[in-house]
C-alpha cells in the first residue's frame, strides 16, 4: 500500500535536510532570508563581499541552533564567483537544493550622468555575476532532476524607475532570464521564480534614497503608506523555495505594498 504523502502546511514549508546557497547575506533582505532559511531547517551556505557582516549572519544562525557556513563572494569578480561555487560544492557534496540570489547594487542618478564604469559594475553585480554562478551549479541540479532557483529583481525592472534607468534595465534582465531559464529547466524538475521587491527599508535603499522630499513622495505613493521590511521580502523568497510551490515556475511576485499591481 502506497503511503499517503503529508501535505500539511507544516510539511510543505519544511526545509529540513535541504541546502541553500544565498548571496547578499551580510545585510538587508539577504540577511533576513538567510535567517529564515535556517529557521525553516535548511543548511545555509551564504556569500557576500562584506566578510565581517556575512560571518555575523552565520554566527546569528548558529546561535539560534541553525546550520550555516560563510563563503566570501564578490559578484563583481568572476574569479571569486568560481571560488565560491567550488567551495560550496565541496562542502555540500554537489549543487545545492536551493539557490537564492539576493545580492544587488544600485546607483541613483539621471541616465545622462551614468558612466560606462557604472554600467559595467551594475551589469556585473546584478546580472552577469548571478548568471555565471547559476551556470556553474545548474548541470548537477539538472542531473539530479530537482532544485529551486529564486532570483531577486525589483519592480523597477517591471515598470521602470526615474533615476535608476540602468539599474532597472539590469533587473529587467534578471526577470527575463528567470522566465527563460524556467522554460529550459522545467522538464528537469527545476523551478525558477523571481521576487520583485518595491521600496524596502534596507541599507541599499537608505543609502541611495535618504530622508527628504523624494523619499517622502515615494512612501506616499505606496498604497500601504510605508516601506517594506526586509523580513517581508524574505518570507516570499523562502516560500518560493519550499515544496508548497512545486507547481509554480517562471513567475514574478511583486512585494511592493501595492505600489505596482499586475494582472
Coordinates of C-alpha atoms in Angstrom, one line a residue:
X1 CA 0.0 0.0 0.0
X2 CA 1.4 3.4 -1.0
X3 CA 1.9 5.7 1.9
X4 CA -0.1 9.0 1.6
X5 CA 2.3 11.9 1.5
X6 CA 2.0 14.5 4.2
X7 CA 0.5 17.6 2.5
X8 CA 0.0 19.6 5.7
X9 CA 1.2 23.2 5.6
X10 CA 3.9 22.4 8.1
X11 CA 5.2 19.6 5.9
X12 CA 5.2 21.6 2.6
X13 CA 7.1 24.5 4.1
X14 CA 9.7 22.4 5.9
X15 CA 13.2 22.7 4.5
X16 CA 14.9 20.3 6.9
X17 CA 17.7 18.4 5.2
X18 CA 17.8 21.0 2.3
X19 CA 20.9 23.0 1.4
X20 CA 20.6 26.6 0.2
X21 CA 23.1 28.9 -1.4
X22 CA 22.3 32.5 -0.8
X23 CA 24.0 35.7 -1.9
X24 CA 23.9 39.1 -0.2
X25 CA 23.8 37.6 3.3
X26 CA 25.6 40.5 5.1
X27 CA 22.6 42.8 5.4
X28 CA 19.1 43.7 4.4
X29 CA 16.9 41.3 2.5
X30 CA 19.7 38.7 2.1
X31 CA 20.4 38.6 5.8
X32 CA 16.8 38.3 6.7
X33 CA 16.3 35.5 4.1
X34 CA 19.4 33.6 5.4
X35 CA 18.0 33.6 8.9
X36 CA 14.6 32.5 7.7
X37 CA 16.0 29.6 5.6
X38 CA 17.8 28.4 8.7
X39 CA 14.7 28.7 10.8
X40 CA 12.9 26.5 8.2
X41 CA 15.5 23.8 8.7
X42 CA 17.8 24.4 5.8
X43 CA 21.6 24.4 6.0
X44 CA 22.7 27.8 4.7
X45 CA 25.8 28.4 2.6
X46 CA 25.9 32.2 2.4
X47 CA 28.1 34.6 0.4
X48 CA 28.9 38.2 0.5
X49 CA 31.8 40.5 -0.2
X50 CA 31.4 42.0 3.3
X51 CA 33.2 39.3 5.3
X52 CA 32.6 40.6 8.8
X53 CA 28.9 41.2 8.4
X54 CA 28.5 37.9 6.5
X55 CA 30.2 36.0 9.2
X56 CA 28.0 37.8 11.7
X57 CA 24.9 36.5 9.9
X58 CA 26.2 32.9 10.2
X59 CA 27.0 33.4 13.8
X60 CA 23.4 34.5 14.4
X61 CA 22.1 31.4 12.6
X62 CA 24.3 29.1 14.7
X63 CA 23.4 30.9 17.9
X64 CA 19.7 30.1 17.1
X65 CA 20.5 26.4 16.7
X66 CA 20.7 26.5 12.9
X67 CA 23.4 25.4 10.5
X68 CA 25.4 27.6 8.2
X69 CA 28.7 28.4 6.5
X70 CA 30.0 31.7 5.2
X71 CA 32.0 31.8 2.0
X72 CA 33.4 35.1 0.6
X73 CA 31.7 36.2 -2.6
X74 CA 32.0 39.2 -4.8
X75 CA 29.6 39.0 -7.7
X76 CA 31.6 41.7 -9.5
X77 CA 34.6 39.4 -9.7
X78 CA 34.4 36.2 -11.9
X79 CA 37.3 34.5 -10.1
X80 CA 35.7 34.8 -6.7
X81 CA 32.4 33.6 -8.1
X82 CA 34.2 30.4 -9.3
X83 CA 36.0 30.0 -6.0
X84 CA 32.7 30.4 -4.2
X85 CA 31.0 27.8 -6.3
X86 CA 33.9 25.4 -5.8
X87 CA 33.9 25.8 -2.1
X88 CA 30.1 25.4 -1.8
X89 CA 30.1 22.3 -4.0
X90 CA 32.9 20.8 -1.9
X91 CA 31.0 21.5 1.4
X92 CA 27.6 20.4 0.1
X93 CA 28.8 17.4 -1.9
X94 CA 27.3 18.8 -5.1
X95 CA 25.0 21.6 -6.1
X96 CA 22.6 23.0 -3.5
X97 CA 18.9 22.1 -3.4
X98 CA 18.1 25.9 -3.5
X99 CA 19.8 28.9 -5.0
X100 CA 18.6 32.3 -3.7
X101 CA 20.3 35.2 -5.4
X102 CA 19.6 38.3 -3.3
X103 CA 22.7 40.5 -3.7
X104 CA 22.3 43.7 -5.7
X105 CA 23.7 47.1 -6.3
X106 CA 22.1 50.4 -7.3
X107 CA 23.2 53.9 -8.3
X108 CA 20.6 56.7 -8.4
X109 CA 21.4 59.4 -10.9
X110 CA 20.0 60.7 -14.2
X111 CA 20.8 58.5 -17.1
X112 CA 23.0 61.1 -18.9
X113 CA 25.2 61.2 -15.8
X114 CA 25.9 57.5 -16.0
X115 CA 29.4 56.4 -17.0
X116 CA 30.4 53.2 -18.7
X117 CA 32.1 52.2 -15.4
X118 CA 28.7 52.4 -13.6
X119 CA 27.1 50.3 -16.4
X120 CA 29.8 47.7 -16.1
X121 CA 29.5 47.5 -12.3
X122 CA 25.7 47.2 -12.2
X123 CA 25.6 44.7 -15.0
X124 CA 28.2 42.5 -13.4
X125 CA 26.8 42.5 -9.9
X126 CA 23.1 42.4 -10.7
X127 CA 23.1 40.2 -13.8
X128 CA 26.3 38.7 -15.2
X129 CA 27.7 37.5 -11.8
X130 CA 24.5 35.7 -10.7
X131 CA 24.1 34.1 -14.2
X132 CA 27.7 32.9 -14.0
X133 CA 27.1 31.4 -10.6
X134 CA 23.9 29.6 -11.7
X135 CA 25.6 28.4 -14.9
X136 CA 28.2 26.6 -12.7
X137 CA 25.6 25.0 -10.3
X138 CA 23.0 24.1 -12.9
X139 CA 24.4 20.9 -14.5
X140 CA 24.4 19.0 -11.2
X141 CA 20.8 20.2 -10.5
X142 CA 19.7 19.0 -13.9
X143 CA 21.4 15.6 -13.4
X144 CA 19.6 15.2 -10.1
X145 CA 16.3 16.4 -11.7
X146 CA 15.4 18.7 -8.9
X147 CA 16.1 22.1 -7.5
X148 CA 14.7 25.6 -6.9
X149 CA 16.1 28.9 -8.0
X150 CA 14.8 32.2 -6.7
X151 CA 16.1 35.4 -8.1
X152 CA 15.5 38.8 -6.5
X153 CA 14.9 41.5 -9.1
X154 CA 13.0 44.7 -8.5
X155 CA 9.7 46.3 -9.5
X156 CA 11.9 48.8 -11.2
X157 CA 12.6 46.1 -13.7
X158 CA 8.9 45.7 -14.4
X159 CA 7.7 49.3 -14.6
X160 CA 10.9 51.4 -14.8
X161 CA 12.2 53.9 -12.3
X162 CA 13.3 57.5 -12.8
X163 CA 16.9 58.0 -11.8
X164 CA 17.5 54.2 -12.0
X165 CA 17.4 53.6 -15.7
X166 CA 20.3 51.2 -16.0
X167 CA 19.6 49.6 -12.7
X168 CA 16.1 48.9 -13.8
X169 CA 17.5 47.5 -17.1
X170 CA 19.6 45.0 -15.2
X171 CA 16.6 43.9 -13.1
X172 CA 14.5 43.6 -16.2
X173 CA 17.2 41.3 -17.5
X174 CA 17.0 39.2 -14.3
X175 CA 13.3 38.8 -14.8
X176 CA 13.7 37.8 -18.4
X177 CA 16.5 35.4 -17.5
X178 CA 14.4 33.8 -14.8
X179 CA 11.4 33.2 -17.1
X180 CA 13.6 31.8 -19.9
X181 CA 15.5 29.5 -17.5
X182 CA 12.2 28.3 -16.1
X183 CA 11.2 27.2 -19.6
X184 CA 14.6 25.4 -20.2
X185 CA 14.7 23.6 -16.9
X186 CA 11.1 22.7 -16.2
X187 CA 11.5 19.2 -17.7
X188 CA 14.3 18.6 -15.3
X189 CA 12.1 19.2 -12.3
X190 CA 13.7 22.6 -11.5
X191 CA 11.6 25.6 -10.7
X192 CA 12.8 29.2 -11.3
X193 CA 10.9 32.1 -9.9
X194 CA 11.5 35.8 -9.2
X195 CA 10.7 38.2 -6.3
X196 CA 10.4 41.8 -7.3
X197 CA 10.5 44.0 -4.1
X198 CA 9.3 47.5 -4.0
X199 CA 10.9 50.2 -1.8
X200 CA 12.3 48.3 1.2
X201 CA 14.0 49.6 4.4
X202 CA 17.5 48.3 3.7
X203 CA 21.0 49.8 3.7
X204 CA 20.9 49.8 -0.1
X205 CA 17.7 51.8 -0.2
X206 CA 18.6 54.1 2.6
X207 CA 22.0 54.8 1.0
X208 CA 20.5 55.7 -2.3
X209 CA 17.3 57.5 -1.2
X210 CA 18.0 59.2 2.1
X211 CA 15.5 61.2 4.2
X212 CA 13.9 64.0 2.2
X213 CA 11.2 65.0 -0.2
X214 CA 11.9 62.3 -2.7
X215 CA 11.7 59.6 -0.1
X216 CA 8.5 61.1 1.4
X217 CA 6.8 61.3 -2.0
X218 CA 7.8 57.7 -2.7
X219 CA 6.3 56.4 0.5
X220 CA 3.2 58.5 0.0
X221 CA 2.7 56.7 -3.4
X222 CA 2.7 53.3 -1.8
X223 CA -0.9 52.3 -1.1
X224 CA 0.1 50.7 2.3
X225 CA 1.9 54.0 3.1
X226 CA 5.2 52.5 4.3
X227 CA 8.4 50.9 3.2
X228 CA 8.6 47.1 3.3
X229 CA 10.8 45.5 6.0
X230 CA 13.4 43.0 4.8
X231 CA 11.7 40.1 6.6
X232 CA 8.6 40.7 4.5
X233 CA 10.6 40.1 1.3
X234 CA 12.5 37.2 2.9
X235 CA 9.3 35.4 3.6
X236 CA 8.4 35.3 -0.1
X237 CA 11.9 34.2 -1.1
X238 CA 11.7 31.3 1.3
X239 CA 8.1 30.4 0.4
X240 CA 9.2 30.1 -3.3
X241 CA 11.9 27.7 -2.2
X242 CA 9.6 25.2 -0.4
X243 CA 7.6 22.2 -1.7
X244 CA 4.5 24.4 -1.4
X245 CA 5.5 25.9 -4.7
X246 CA 6.5 22.8 -6.6
X247 CA 3.9 23.6 -9.4
X248 CA 4.9 27.2 -9.7
X249 CA 7.7 28.3 -12.1
X250 CA 8.5 31.2 -14.3
X251 CA 6.6 33.6 -12.1
X252 CA 7.4 37.1 -10.9
X253 CA 6.0 38.0 -7.5
X254 CA 5.8 41.7 -6.6
X255 CA 6.1 42.6 -2.9
X256 CA 5.6 46.3 -3.0
X257 CA 2.8 47.3 -0.7
X258 CA 0.6 47.8 -3.8
X259 CA 2.9 50.3 -5.5
X260 CA 2.7 48.1 -8.6
X261 CA -0.3 45.9 -9.3
X262 CA 0.0 43.4 -12.1
X263 CA -2.9 41.5 -13.7

